[in-house]
PDB file of C-alpha atoms and ligand atoms in Angstrom:
ATOM      1  CA  MET A  22     160.539 119.100 161.011  1.00 63.00           C
ATOM      2  CA  PRO A  23     158.037 119.103 164.033  1.00 64.00           C
ATOM      3  CA  GLY A  24     156.251 115.709 164.405  1.00 62.00           C
ATOM      4  CA  ALA A  25     158.549 113.946 161.549  1.00 65.00           C
ATOM      5  CA  PHE A  26     160.551 111.134 162.045  1.00 67.00           C
ATOM      6  CA  GLU A  27     164.406 111.586 161.731  1.00 70.00           C
ATOM      7  CA  GLY A  28     165.095 111.832 157.962  1.00 69.00           C
ATOM      8  CA  GLU A  29     161.290 112.719 156.630  1.00 70.00           C
ATOM      9  CA  THR A  30     160.700 115.794 154.746  1.00 71.00           C
ATOM     10  CA  LEU A  31     157.056 115.126 154.941  1.00 69.00           C
ATOM     11  CA  THR A  32     154.582 114.489 157.606  1.00 72.00           C
ATOM     12  CA  ARG A  33     151.656 112.292 157.381  1.00 73.00           C
ATOM     13  CA  ARG A  34     149.454 114.914 158.012  1.00 76.00           C
ATOM     14  CA  GLY A  35     150.983 116.998 155.568  1.00 76.00           C
ATOM     15  CA  LEU A  36     150.597 114.644 153.113  1.00 77.00           C
ATOM     16  CA  MET A  37     147.048 113.769 154.007  1.00 83.00           C
ATOM     17  CA  THR A  38     146.600 117.647 153.616  1.00 85.00           C
ATOM     18  CA  GLY A  39     147.869 118.265 150.177  1.00 82.00           C
ATOM     19  CA  SER A  40     146.315 115.204 149.076  1.00 85.00           C
ATOM     20  CA  ALA A  41     142.757 116.393 150.189  1.00 87.00           C
ATOM     21  CA  LEU A  42     143.399 119.645 148.834  1.00 88.00           C
ATOM     22  CA  ALA A  43     144.444 118.451 145.359  1.00 87.00           C
ATOM     23  CA  ALA A  44     141.236 116.227 145.366  1.00 87.00           C
ATOM     24  CA  GLY A  45     139.425 119.339 145.920  1.00 86.00           C
ATOM     25  CA  GLY A  46     140.634 121.449 143.079  1.00 85.00           C
ATOM     26  CA  ILE A  47     140.441 118.550 140.644  1.00 83.00           C
ATOM     27  CA  ALA A  48     136.588 118.408 141.782  1.00 85.00           C
ATOM     28  CA  THR A  49     136.291 121.978 141.742  1.00 82.00           C
ATOM     29  CA  ALA A  50     137.691 121.987 138.088  1.00 80.00           C
ATOM     30  CA  ALA A  51     135.772 119.359 137.120  1.00 78.00           C
ATOM     31  CA  PHE A  52     132.290 121.320 137.886  1.00 71.00           C
ATOM     32  CA  GLY A  53     133.892 124.790 137.034  1.00 73.00           C
ATOM     33  CA  LEU A  54     135.836 124.304 133.869  1.00 71.00           C
ATOM     34  CA  PRO A  55     132.653 123.193 131.641  1.00 66.00           C
ATOM     35  CA  ALA A  56     130.307 126.159 133.266  1.00 66.00           C
ATOM     36  CA  LEU A  57     133.148 128.440 132.628  1.00 66.00           C
ATOM     37  CA  GLY A  58     133.351 127.326 128.842  1.00 64.00           C
ATOM     38  CA  PHE A  59     129.414 127.307 128.548  1.00 60.00           C
ATOM     39  CA  ALA A  60     129.279 131.006 129.767  1.00 61.00           C
ATOM     40  CA  LEU A  61     132.462 132.160 127.639  1.00 60.00           C
ATOM     41  CA  GLY A  62     131.842 130.003 124.731  1.00 59.00           C
ATOM     42  CA  PRO A  63     129.228 132.214 123.042  1.00 55.00           C
ATOM     43  CA  MET A  64     131.283 135.880 123.343  1.00 55.00           C
ATOM     44  CA  LEU A  65     134.026 133.575 121.285  1.00 56.00           C
ATOM     45  CA  GLU A  66     132.298 132.081 118.627  1.00 56.00           C
ATOM     46  CA  ASP A  67     132.502 133.439 115.101  1.00 55.00           C
ATOM     47  CA  SER A  68     129.376 134.719 113.858  1.00 53.00           C
ATOM     48  CA  THR A  69     130.214 135.386 110.493  1.00 55.00           C
ATOM     49  CA  PRO A  70     127.603 134.064 107.884  1.00 57.00           C
ATOM     50  CA  THR A  71     128.889 131.318 105.898  1.00 65.00           C
ATOM     51  CA  GLY A  72     125.709 130.788 103.711  1.00 83.00           C
ATOM     52  CA  TRP A  73     123.923 133.253 101.422  1.00 94.00           C
ATOM     53  CA  GLN A  74     120.600 132.570  99.526  1.00 95.00           C
ATOM     54  CA  GLN A  75     118.895 134.873  96.799  1.00 96.00           C
ATOM     55  CA  VAL A  76     115.155 136.035  97.676  1.00 96.00           C
ATOM     56  CA  GLY A  77     114.707 138.115  95.135  1.00 96.00           C
ATOM     57  CA  PRO A  78     115.579 141.680  93.417  1.00 97.00           C
ATOM     58  CA  GLU A  79     115.467 144.711  95.226  1.00 97.00           C
ATOM     59  CA  GLU A  80     112.155 146.093  93.569  1.00 96.00           C
ATOM     60  CA  ASP A  81     110.475 143.151  95.242  1.00 96.00           C
ATOM     61  CA  PHE A  82     110.824 144.930  98.677  1.00 97.00           C
ATOM     62  CA  ASN A  83     109.908 148.155 100.545  1.00 96.00           C
ATOM     63  CA  PRO A  84     110.509 149.472 104.090  1.00 96.00           C
ATOM     64  CA  GLU A  85     106.768 149.716 104.918  1.00 95.00           C
ATOM     65  CA  THR A  86     105.785 145.915 105.018  1.00 96.00           C
ATOM     66  CA  TYR A  87     107.181 142.383 104.664  1.00 97.00           C
ATOM     67  CA  VAL A  88     107.276 140.171 101.720  1.00 97.00           C
ATOM     68  CA  PRO A  89     107.397 136.358 102.471  1.00 97.00           C
ATOM     69  CA  LYS A  90     109.981 134.257 100.762  1.00 97.00           C
ATOM     70  CA  VAL A  91     110.844 130.610 101.267  1.00 95.00           C
ATOM     71  CA  VAL A  92     114.687 129.854 101.933  1.00 94.00           C
ATOM     72  CA  SER A  93     116.053 126.700 103.055  1.00 91.00           C
ATOM     73  CA  ILE A  94     117.855 126.401 106.281  1.00 84.00           C
ATOM     74  CA  VAL A  95     118.572 122.717 106.929  1.00 82.00           C
ATOM     75  CA  PRO A  96     119.615 122.110 102.952  1.00 76.00           C
ATOM     76  CA  SER A  97     120.409 118.292 103.182  1.00 77.00           C
ATOM     77  CA  ILE A  98     116.737 117.163 103.991  1.00 81.00           C
ATOM     78  CA  GLY A  99     115.049 118.942 100.741  1.00 78.00           C
ATOM     79  CA  GLU A 100     111.694 120.243 101.296  1.00 81.00           C
ATOM     80  CA  ALA A 101     111.451 119.609 105.125  1.00 80.00           C
ATOM     81  CA  GLY A 102     114.473 121.571 105.134  1.00 88.00           C
ATOM     82  CA  LYS A 103     112.244 124.964 104.069  1.00 91.00           C
ATOM     83  CA  THR A 104     111.023 127.510 105.896  1.00 93.00           C
ATOM     84  CA  THR A 105     109.343 130.727 105.235  1.00 96.00           C
ATOM     85  CA  ILE A 106     110.459 134.252 106.226  1.00 97.00           C
ATOM     86  CA  TYR A 107     109.545 138.031 106.178  1.00 98.00           C
ATOM     87  CA  VAL A 108     111.536 140.287 104.086  1.00 98.00           C
ATOM     88  CA  ARG A 109     111.734 144.170 104.147  1.00 97.00           C
ATOM     89  CA  GLN A 110     113.975 146.998 103.290  1.00 97.00           C
ATOM     90  CA  PHE A 111     115.402 148.680 106.606  1.00 96.00           C
ATOM     91  CA  ASN A 112     113.248 151.610 107.935  1.00 95.00           C
ATOM     92  CA  GLU A 113     114.971 154.686 108.813  1.00 93.00           C
ATOM     93  CA  GLN A 114     111.864 155.972 110.929  1.00 93.00           C
ATOM     94  CA  ARG A 115     110.603 153.136 112.489  1.00 92.00           C
ATOM     95  CA  ASP A 116     113.792 150.374 112.924  1.00 92.00           C
ATOM     96  CA  ALA A 117     116.100 150.914 115.775  1.00 89.00           C
ATOM     97  CA  ASP A 118     119.712 152.178 114.926  1.00 88.00           C
ATOM     98  CA  VAL A 119     121.422 149.039 116.069  1.00 87.00           C
ATOM     99  CA  SER A 120     119.923 146.949 113.121  1.00 87.00           C
ATOM    100  CA  ALA A 121     121.194 149.865 110.668  1.00 89.00           C
ATOM    101  CA  ASP A 122     123.922 147.823 109.520  1.00 92.00           C
ATOM    102  CA  LEU A 123     121.696 145.425 107.207  1.00 94.00           C
ATOM    103  CA  PRO A 124     120.176 147.016 104.769  1.00 95.00           C
ATOM    104  CA  TYR A 125     116.775 144.297 104.378  1.00 97.00           C
ATOM    105  CA  VAL A 126     114.946 142.955 108.086  1.00 97.00           C
ATOM    106  CA  ALA A 127     114.563 139.546 107.377  1.00 97.00           C
ATOM    107  CA  ILE A 128     112.568 137.793 110.283  1.00 97.00           C
ATOM    108  CA  SER A 129     112.113 134.338 111.035  1.00 97.00           C
ATOM    109  CA  THR A 130     108.544 132.681 111.272  1.00 97.00           C
ATOM    110  CA  ARG A 131     109.711 130.509 114.160  1.00 97.00           C
ATOM    111  CA  CYS A 132     107.996 131.725 117.760  1.00 98.00           C
ATOM    112  CA  THR A 133     110.294 132.261 120.507  1.00 97.00           C
ATOM    113  CA  HIS A 134     107.854 130.735 122.496  1.00 97.00           C
ATOM    114  CA  LEU A 135     107.829 127.131 121.690  1.00 96.00           C
ATOM    115  CA  GLY A 136     108.481 127.225 117.687  1.00 95.00           C
ATOM    116  CA  CYS A 137     105.161 127.359 116.069  1.00 97.00           C
ATOM    117  CA  PRO A 138     105.019 129.504 112.550  1.00 97.00           C
ATOM    118  CA  VAL A 139     104.139 132.984 113.303  1.00 97.00           C
ATOM    119  CA  ARG A 140     102.171 134.953 110.555  1.00 97.00           C
ATOM    120  CA  TYR A 141     102.410 138.767 109.668  1.00 97.00           C
ATOM    121  CA  ILE A 142      99.300 140.586 109.595  1.00 97.00           C
ATOM    122  CA  GLN A 143      99.629 143.311 107.730  1.00 95.00           C
ATOM    123  CA  ALA A 144      96.471 145.223 108.676  1.00 95.00           C
ATOM    124  CA  SER A 145      97.903 145.591 112.247  1.00 96.00           C
ATOM    125  CA  ALA A 146     101.549 145.171 111.626  1.00 96.00           C
ATOM    126  CA  LYS A 147     102.222 142.765 113.529  1.00 97.00           C
ATOM    127  CA  PHE A 148     103.305 139.074 113.754  1.00 98.00           C
ATOM    128  CA  VAL A 149     100.686 136.398 115.203  1.00 98.00           C
ATOM    129  CA  CYS A 150     101.195 133.101 116.558  1.00 98.00           C
ATOM    130  CA  PRO A 151      98.383 130.946 116.678  1.00 97.00           C
ATOM    131  CA  CYS A 152      99.472 128.367 119.435  1.00 97.00           C
ATOM    132  CA  HIS A 153      99.235 130.496 122.413  1.00 97.00           C
ATOM    133  CA  GLY A 154      98.411 133.978 121.390  1.00 96.00           C
ATOM    134  CA  GLY A 155     102.150 135.529 121.194  1.00 97.00           C
ATOM    135  CA  VAL A 156     102.081 138.817 119.473  1.00 98.00           C
ATOM    136  CA  TYR A 157     104.783 140.344 117.973  1.00 98.00           C
ATOM    137  CA  GLY A 158     105.523 144.227 116.970  1.00 97.00           C
ATOM    138  CA  PHE A 159     106.706 145.486 113.413  1.00 97.00           C
ATOM    139  CA  GLU A 160     110.420 144.738 114.446  1.00 97.00           C
ATOM    140  CA  GLY A 161     109.453 141.163 115.833  1.00 97.00           C
ATOM    141  CA  GLU A 162     109.693 142.749 119.339  1.00 97.00           C
ATOM    142  CA  VAL A 163     107.557 140.996 121.930  1.00 97.00           C
ATOM    143  CA  GLU A 164     104.105 142.857 122.694  1.00 97.00           C
ATOM    144  CA  GLY A 165     102.100 140.291 124.316  1.00 96.00           C
ATOM    145  CA  GLY A 166     101.724 136.572 125.183  1.00 96.00           C
ATOM    146  CA  PRO A 167     104.639 133.823 126.666  1.00 97.00           C
ATOM    147  CA  PRO A 168     107.270 134.640 123.794  1.00 97.00           C
ATOM    148  CA  VAL A 169     110.678 135.599 125.936  1.00 95.00           C
ATOM    149  CA  ARG A 170     112.490 137.132 123.213  1.00 97.00           C
ATOM    150  CA  PRO A 171     111.745 139.339 119.806  1.00 98.00           C
ATOM    151  CA  LEU A 172     111.757 136.908 116.517  1.00 98.00           C
ATOM    152  CA  ASP A 173     114.939 135.969 115.533  1.00 97.00           C
ATOM    153  CA  ARG A 174     116.492 137.335 112.097  1.00 97.00           C
ATOM    154  CA  PHE A 175     118.933 136.334 108.966  1.00 96.00           C
ATOM    155  CA  HIS A 176     121.727 138.817 107.859  1.00 96.00           C
ATOM    156  CA  THR A 177     121.234 140.445 104.744  1.00 97.00           C
ATOM    157  CA  ARG A 178     123.187 141.749 101.849  1.00 96.00           C
ATOM    158  CA  VAL A 179     122.578 142.602  98.118  1.00 97.00           C
ATOM    159  CA  THR A 180     124.621 141.725  95.486  1.00 96.00           C
ATOM    160  CA  ALA A 181     126.264 143.733  93.105  1.00 96.00           C
ATOM    161  CA  ALA A 182     123.415 143.001  90.385  1.00 96.00           C
ATOM    162  CA  GLY A 183     120.693 144.479  92.651  1.00 96.00           C
ATOM    163  CA  VAL A 184     119.594 141.156  94.304  1.00 97.00           C
ATOM    164  CA  VAL A 185     118.777 140.891  97.946  1.00 97.00           C
ATOM    165  CA  GLU A 186     120.413 137.549  99.977  1.00 97.00           C
ATOM    166  CA  VAL A 187     119.780 136.533 103.068  1.00 96.00           C
ATOM    167  CA  GLY A 188     122.709 134.341 105.390  1.00 95.00           C
ATOM    168  CA  ASP A 189     122.714 132.894 108.592  1.00 93.00           C
ATOM    169  CA  ARG A 190     120.197 132.903 111.619  1.00 93.00           C
ATOM    170  CA  PHE A 191     120.784 134.827 114.686  1.00 94.00           C
ATOM    171  CA  SER A 192     118.703 135.924 117.700  1.00 95.00           C
ATOM    172  CA  VAL A 193     118.372 139.181 119.367  1.00 95.00           C
ATOM    173  CA  ASN A 194     117.386 140.217 122.749  1.00 95.00           C
ATOM    174  CA  SER A 195     114.862 143.002 123.814  1.00 95.00           C
ATOM    175  CA  GLN A 196     117.300 145.580 122.928  1.00 94.00           C
ATOM    176  CA  LEU A 197     117.616 143.657 119.201  1.00 95.00           C
ATOM    177  CA  GLU A 198     121.375 143.256 119.847  1.00 94.00           C
ATOM    178  CA  ARG A 199     122.504 140.312 117.895  1.00 94.00           C
ATOM    179  CA  PHE A 200     123.534 137.162 119.610  1.00 92.00           C
ATOM    180  CA  PRO A 201     124.256 133.432 117.799  1.00 92.00           C
ATOM    181  CA  PRO A 202     120.976 131.684 117.213  1.00 92.00           C
ATOM    182  CA  ARG A 203     119.183 130.183 120.469  1.00 93.00           C
ATOM    183  CA  ASP A 204     116.596 127.621 120.844  1.00 93.00           C
ATOM    184  CA  PRO A 205     112.769 128.668 121.253  1.00 94.00           C
ATOM    185  CA  SER A 206     112.042 129.497 125.284  1.00 92.00           C
ATOM    186  CA  ASN A 207     115.741 130.704 125.389  1.00 93.00           C
ATOM    187  CA  HIS A 208     115.977 134.109 127.123  1.00 92.00           C
ATOM    188  CA  LEU A 209     118.369 136.563 126.145  1.00 93.00           C
ATOM    189  CA  ASP A 210     118.442 139.188 128.239  1.00 91.00           C
ATOM    190  CA  GLY A 211     120.953 140.056 131.436  1.00 87.00           C
ATOM    191  CA  ILE A 212     122.442 136.640 133.007  1.00 85.00           C
ATOM    192  CA  TRP A 213     120.163 134.670 130.767  1.00 84.00           C
ATOM    193  CA  LYS A 214     122.408 134.878 127.712  1.00 81.00           C
ATOM    194  CA  TYR A 215     125.084 133.013 129.606  1.00 82.00           C
ATOM    195  CA  LEU A 216     122.726 130.680 130.694  1.00 80.00           C
ATOM    196  CA  TYR A 217     120.805 129.246 127.644  1.00 79.00           C
ATOM    197  CA  PRO A 218     124.149 129.250 125.109  1.00 76.00           C
ATOM    198  CA  PRO A 219     123.919 128.668 121.795  1.00 78.00           C
ATOM    199  CA  ARG A 220     123.714 124.847 119.949  1.00 69.00           C
ATOM    200  CA  PRO A 221     125.038 124.398 116.334  1.00 60.00           C
ATOM    201  CA  SER A 222     122.008 122.670 115.609  1.00 59.00           C
ATOM    202  CA  THR A 223     119.445 125.432 116.217  1.00 59.00           C
TER     203      THR A 223
HETATM  204  S1  FES B 311     104.599 128.784 120.337  1.00 52.28           S
HETATM  205 FE1  FES B 311     103.831 130.781 119.938  1.00 52.28          FE
HETATM  206  S2  FES B 311     102.842 131.418 121.674  1.00 52.28           S
HETATM  207 FE2  FES B 311     103.707 129.295 122.291  1.00 52.28          FE
END
């Protein structure tokens, strides 16, 4: 082998080059693999609802307006873990098709800007946030102010006895496509859904 002493199978230069390449590969993997896991994790996550809470009989709700209900989102801390949500029947004329597989629309009151509680104003059919003027439409879509995505929602179903139940929270992008729950201020359109991964505690 050129540059090698007799009996050598590897030159000093070859050894150094191999070591440098191996170190570079390890350093790249140390940065790249966590980033890849961050990006792909949401796609592999099981989003099947795990817990259901009853919010009332079907007769309590209609497709034209929301009814406020209180549910527990962190059961282990008692009253502090409860929140108000707004529930109505799916409205075939006003709701996007992408939401049609859930019989009821259950909207979170947590503003997607910084988390203040929003309120539904029946006269204008809008959700309004008192903190920085965020305004959401009938489906929770952003109509004004600083919120970065529509209001979060909860899965819904109806029992055989005709009782409406809500399940786990999910977030939606501007097309109302579903994603595992994100924190307030996390964008969900385009590449942002990979850069703001879900957190189990959200
Ligand atoms: S927290 Fe709702 S607009 Fe800022």
